Amino acid sequence: MNTTNKQVRLGLNGDEAVAYAAYHADVDVISAYPITPQTIIVERLSEFVYNGELDAEFIAVESEHSALSAAVGASLAGARTFTATASQGLALMYEILYIASSLRTSIVMALGNRAFSAPINIHCSHDDAYAARDAGWIQFFAENVQEAYDLTLIAFKVSEDKKVLFPSIVNLDGFILTHSVEPLNIFEDKQVIKEFLPDREAVNKIDPSSPITYGPLALPDYYMEIKKQQAEAFKSTSIRIKEIFGEYEEFSGRSYSPLKKLYVDDADIVFVVLGSTAGTMRTMVKRWRENGEKVGVLSLTLYRPFPSREVAEVLKDVDTVVVMDRSYSFGSPGGQLYMDVAAALNKYGKYNRLVNAIYGLGGRDFTPEMAEDMLNASKDPSIREIWVGVRG
Amino acid sequence: MIEVRWHGRGGQGTVTSSQLLANAAIYEGKYAIHIPEFGPERRGAPVRSYTRISDEAIEIRYGVINPDIVVVIDPTLLAYKDIILAGLKDDSIIIFNHIDPSNAKPLDGYESYAVDAYHIAMEVIGRPIYNTAMIGALVGATGIVKLKSLEEAVKKRFSGVLADINIKAVRRGAKEVIKVE
């Protein structure tokens, strides 16, 4: 397969890149409500539809609750279905998140990660991604604009796969990725993608000529069995996800895996991170290595299903694991990613020293100076929680 | 890697400037990132934007802290030296908008360049939108990208007459910028 001459290099922001991916995926239905910082995604898609470049239904709804409700119907009817939201919009979708997963839809959602109110803030936190973590959606985190494009295409292939049939969220950090322009390679047109992502072949479509039931009542006598089946089905998706990462690499020349590691193998301290801060941390870790610090970084491209075994395996010989959370879980033993990492390590019998670093809330810029402070604090045995760069 | 910090006011095209510069560099096959700094969007409020250009992939994702080049699009911001000069290195360059460039003075001893973007904008665009003249001045003073690449980026961003007049503003900015002594 020729992987080089089907792509063009250009400069786009993260939102535009995601819009191009949905366009190139030749989506059938877009059901969305605008909200900063994802608005550019649905603006571009509505332009593609209006200009006749994309033959899709653009359902302009009156709220995110309706956006996701319409997406559920469209997906069950067999349509390749896309939506996008952020922050409060995701919160308003919450009721439908579980329904979309439990009815085994194949919706792909771009989430322009943004802090929850109050105080009102339009910038990046991972509150919204974490809010959806238990709902049965596959979640990817993009580190840059190229990954936002690629992971959106990958998400359609994953969610529509007959061995998967769960909806996906592609996370991209609000403003840091949604609004920053970077160079990336995108495929020349929709036709090129068909080879990787053919038109959807839906199973068990809702169809008036052959009626079936979705979402019936299930009381105590059956509900638990249904949930256990869903749990097993969701866990098993990681197999297909990894295979599809491989298929995409063959198709595009760009490689993906559930996690990315740098200098982890002989490290004393490893930082675990999601999203756009991974690149900053890799740069810092390279700098620290030059000064003889035995440090490494582990970033997760796949957040749900959580790659527990791989995380535990990679971190097994590390003294101190610093888990970076761009959110806070009030009253919990630690941040959301911290709890995932702690549970994964415990599950595989590893008991590393864990430190939780809370950083970047509401778009607070994560600078090299803050990274230095975080490294220094993580060496103090009395410190288990760091609020990075907070005054007072 | 070259790091640029832009200072302007809401409505003057500060974010667009940074974006056009990044796109011009990308056309040349380089790596670049444009990072807009968003607050409550309001006309007239101070706005910052950042551009990084490099021959290698750029992984860092924070705002520019120690710029190599500062571009001051709005002349009234020159009064706020603590903001304009923040984080500058000894060899950083400042390019600013000044109504009378030949009588302008270097800012605090930094290598400085000035251009009268007000008159260029009023004569070419008919409105006080300084950004394209200022990017032209940046390119004229530093050669950070080729003028041709910048014109390509302008053509891609604007259409029809708007593209033509902005290219004219870019060219005049590049030609008329002077080093101030």
Coordinates of C-alpha atoms in Angstrom, one line a residue, chain B:
Chain B
M1 CA 13.7 27.6 17.0
I2 CA 12.6 31.2 16.7
E3 CA 9.9 32.4 19.1
V4 CA 7.7 35.4 18.4
R5 CA 5.4 37.2 20.8
W6 CA 2.7 39.5 19.3
H7 CA 1.1 42.4 21.3
G8 CA -2.0 44.1 20.0
R9 CA -5.6 45.0 20.9
G10 CA -8.8 43.1 20.2
G11 CA -9.9 43.8 16.6
Q12 CA -6.5 44.6 15.2
G13 CA -5.8 41.1 13.9
T14 CA -3.2 40.1 16.4
V15 CA -4.2 36.4 16.4
T16 CA -4.5 36.4 12.6
S17 CA -0.9 37.8 12.4
S18 CA 0.5 34.9 14.3
Q19 CA -1.5 32.5 12.3
L20 CA -0.4 33.9 9.0
L21 CA 3.3 33.7 10.1
A22 CA 2.9 30.1 11.2
N23 CA 1.2 29.2 7.9
A24 CA 3.9 31.0 5.9
A25 CA 6.5 28.9 7.7
I26 CA 4.5 25.7 7.1
Y27 CA 4.4 26.5 3.4
E28 CA 8.2 26.6 3.4
G29 CA 8.2 23.0 4.8
K30 CA 9.2 24.2 8.3
Y31 CA 7.6 23.3 11.6
A32 CA 5.6 26.0 13.2
I33 CA 2.9 26.5 15.8
H34 CA 0.6 29.4 16.3
I35 CA -0.7 29.8 19.9
P36 CA -3.5 32.4 20.4
E37 CA -4.1 33.6 23.9
F38 CA -7.8 33.9 24.4
G39 CA -9.5 35.8 27.2
P40 CA -12.9 37.4 27.1
E41 CA -13.0 38.5 23.5
R42 CA -13.5 42.3 23.5
R43 CA -12.5 45.0 21.0
G44 CA -9.7 47.2 22.3
A45 CA -8.5 44.9 25.1
P46 CA -4.8 43.9 25.0
V47 CA -4.3 40.6 23.2
R48 CA -1.2 38.4 23.0
S49 CA -0.4 35.7 20.5
Y50 CA 2.7 33.5 20.0
T51 CA 4.4 31.8 17.0
R52 CA 7.2 29.3 17.1
I53 CA 9.1 28.3 13.9
S54 CA 11.7 25.5 13.8
D55 CA 13.4 23.1 11.4
E56 CA 12.4 20.3 13.8
A57 CA 9.0 19.1 15.2
I58 CA 7.8 21.3 18.0
E59 CA 6.6 19.4 21.1
I60 CA 6.3 22.2 23.7
R61 CA 2.8 23.5 24.1
Y62 CA 3.1 26.5 26.5
G63 CA 3.1 30.2 25.6
V64 CA 6.3 31.9 24.5
I65 CA 8.1 33.1 27.7
N66 CA 11.5 34.4 26.3
P67 CA 10.8 35.7 22.8
D68 CA 13.4 36.2 20.2
I69 CA 11.2 38.7 18.5
V70 CA 8.4 40.9 19.9
V71 CA 6.0 42.6 17.5
V72 CA 4.0 45.5 18.9
I73 CA 1.0 46.0 16.6
D74 CA -0.7 48.7 18.7
P75 CA 1.5 51.8 19.4
T76 CA -0.4 52.6 22.6
L77 CA 0.9 49.4 24.2
L78 CA 4.5 50.7 24.0
A79 CA 3.7 52.6 27.2
Y80 CA 3.4 49.3 29.1
K81 CA 7.1 48.4 29.1
D82 CA 6.8 45.8 31.8
I83 CA 4.5 43.8 29.5
I84 CA 6.3 44.4 26.2
L85 CA 9.8 43.8 27.6
A86 CA 8.8 40.8 29.8
G87 CA 11.2 37.9 29.4
L88 CA 13.3 39.4 26.7
K89 CA 16.8 38.2 26.1
D90 CA 19.8 40.5 25.5
D91 CA 19.7 39.9 21.8
S92 CA 15.9 40.0 21.4
I93 CA 14.5 42.2 18.6
I94 CA 11.5 44.5 18.9
I95 CA 9.4 45.6 15.9
F96 CA 6.9 48.3 16.6
N97 CA 4.3 50.5 15.0
H98 CA 5.2 54.1 15.1
I99 CA 3.6 57.1 13.5
D100 CA 7.1 58.7 12.8
P101 CA 9.7 55.9 12.4
S102 CA 12.6 58.2 11.6
N103 CA 12.2 59.9 14.9
A104 CA 11.6 56.7 16.9
K105 CA 14.1 55.5 19.6
P106 CA 15.1 51.9 20.3
L107 CA 13.2 50.5 23.3
D108 CA 15.4 50.2 26.3
G109 CA 18.5 49.5 24.2
Y110 CA 17.0 46.5 22.4
E111 CA 17.6 46.2 18.6
S112 CA 14.5 47.9 17.4
Y113 CA 12.7 48.4 14.1
A114 CA 9.7 50.7 13.4
V115 CA 7.1 51.1 10.7
D116 CA 4.2 53.5 10.3
A117 CA 1.5 50.9 10.0
Y118 CA -1.2 53.4 10.7
H119 CA -0.6 55.3 7.4
I120 CA -0.1 52.1 5.5
A121 CA -3.4 50.6 6.8
M122 CA -5.3 53.9 6.2
E123 CA -4.0 54.3 2.7
V124 CA -4.2 50.6 1.6
I125 CA -7.1 49.2 3.6
G126 CA -8.9 52.3 4.6
R127 CA -9.3 51.3 8.2
P128 CA -6.8 51.2 11.1
I129 CA -6.1 47.4 10.9
Y130 CA -2.4 47.2 11.4
N131 CA -1.7 43.6 11.4
T132 CA -0.7 42.8 7.8
A133 CA 1.6 45.8 7.5
M134 CA 3.2 44.7 10.8
I135 CA 3.8 41.1 9.6
G136 CA 5.3 42.6 6.5
A137 CA 7.6 44.7 8.7
L138 CA 8.6 41.6 10.7
V139 CA 9.6 39.9 7.4
G140 CA 11.3 43.0 6.1
A141 CA 13.3 43.4 9.3
T142 CA 14.2 39.8 10.0
G143 CA 13.6 37.6 6.9
I144 CA 12.0 35.0 9.3
V145 CA 10.0 33.7 6.3
K146 CA 10.1 34.6 2.6
L147 CA 7.8 37.4 1.6
K148 CA 6.4 35.1 -1.1
S149 CA 5.4 32.5 1.5
L150 CA 3.6 35.2 3.6
E151 CA 1.7 36.4 0.5
E152 CA 0.6 32.8 -0.1
A153 CA -0.7 32.6 3.5
V154 CA -2.5 35.9 3.0
K155 CA -4.1 34.6 -0.2
K156 CA -5.3 31.5 1.6
R157 CA -6.7 33.5 4.5
F158 CA -8.5 36.3 2.6
S159 CA -10.3 36.2 -0.7
G160 CA -10.7 38.7 -3.6
V161 CA -10.1 42.3 -2.9
L162 CA -9.3 41.7 0.7
A163 CA -6.4 39.4 -0.3
D164 CA -5.1 42.1 -2.8
I165 CA -5.1 44.9 -0.3
N166 CA -3.6 42.9 2.5
I167 CA -0.8 41.7 0.2
K168 CA -0.2 45.4 -0.6
A169 CA 0.0 46.2 3.1
V170 CA 2.4 43.3 3.7
R171 CA 4.7 44.5 0.9
R172 CA 4.6 48.1 2.1
G173 CA 5.3 47.1 5.6
A174 CA 8.3 45.0 4.4
K175 CA 9.7 47.9 2.4
E176 CA 9.1 50.7 4.8
V177 CA 10.3 49.2 8.0
I178 CA 13.5 50.9 9.3
K179 CA 16.0 50.1 12.0
V180 CA 15.8 52.8 14.6
E181 CA 19.0 54.2 16.1

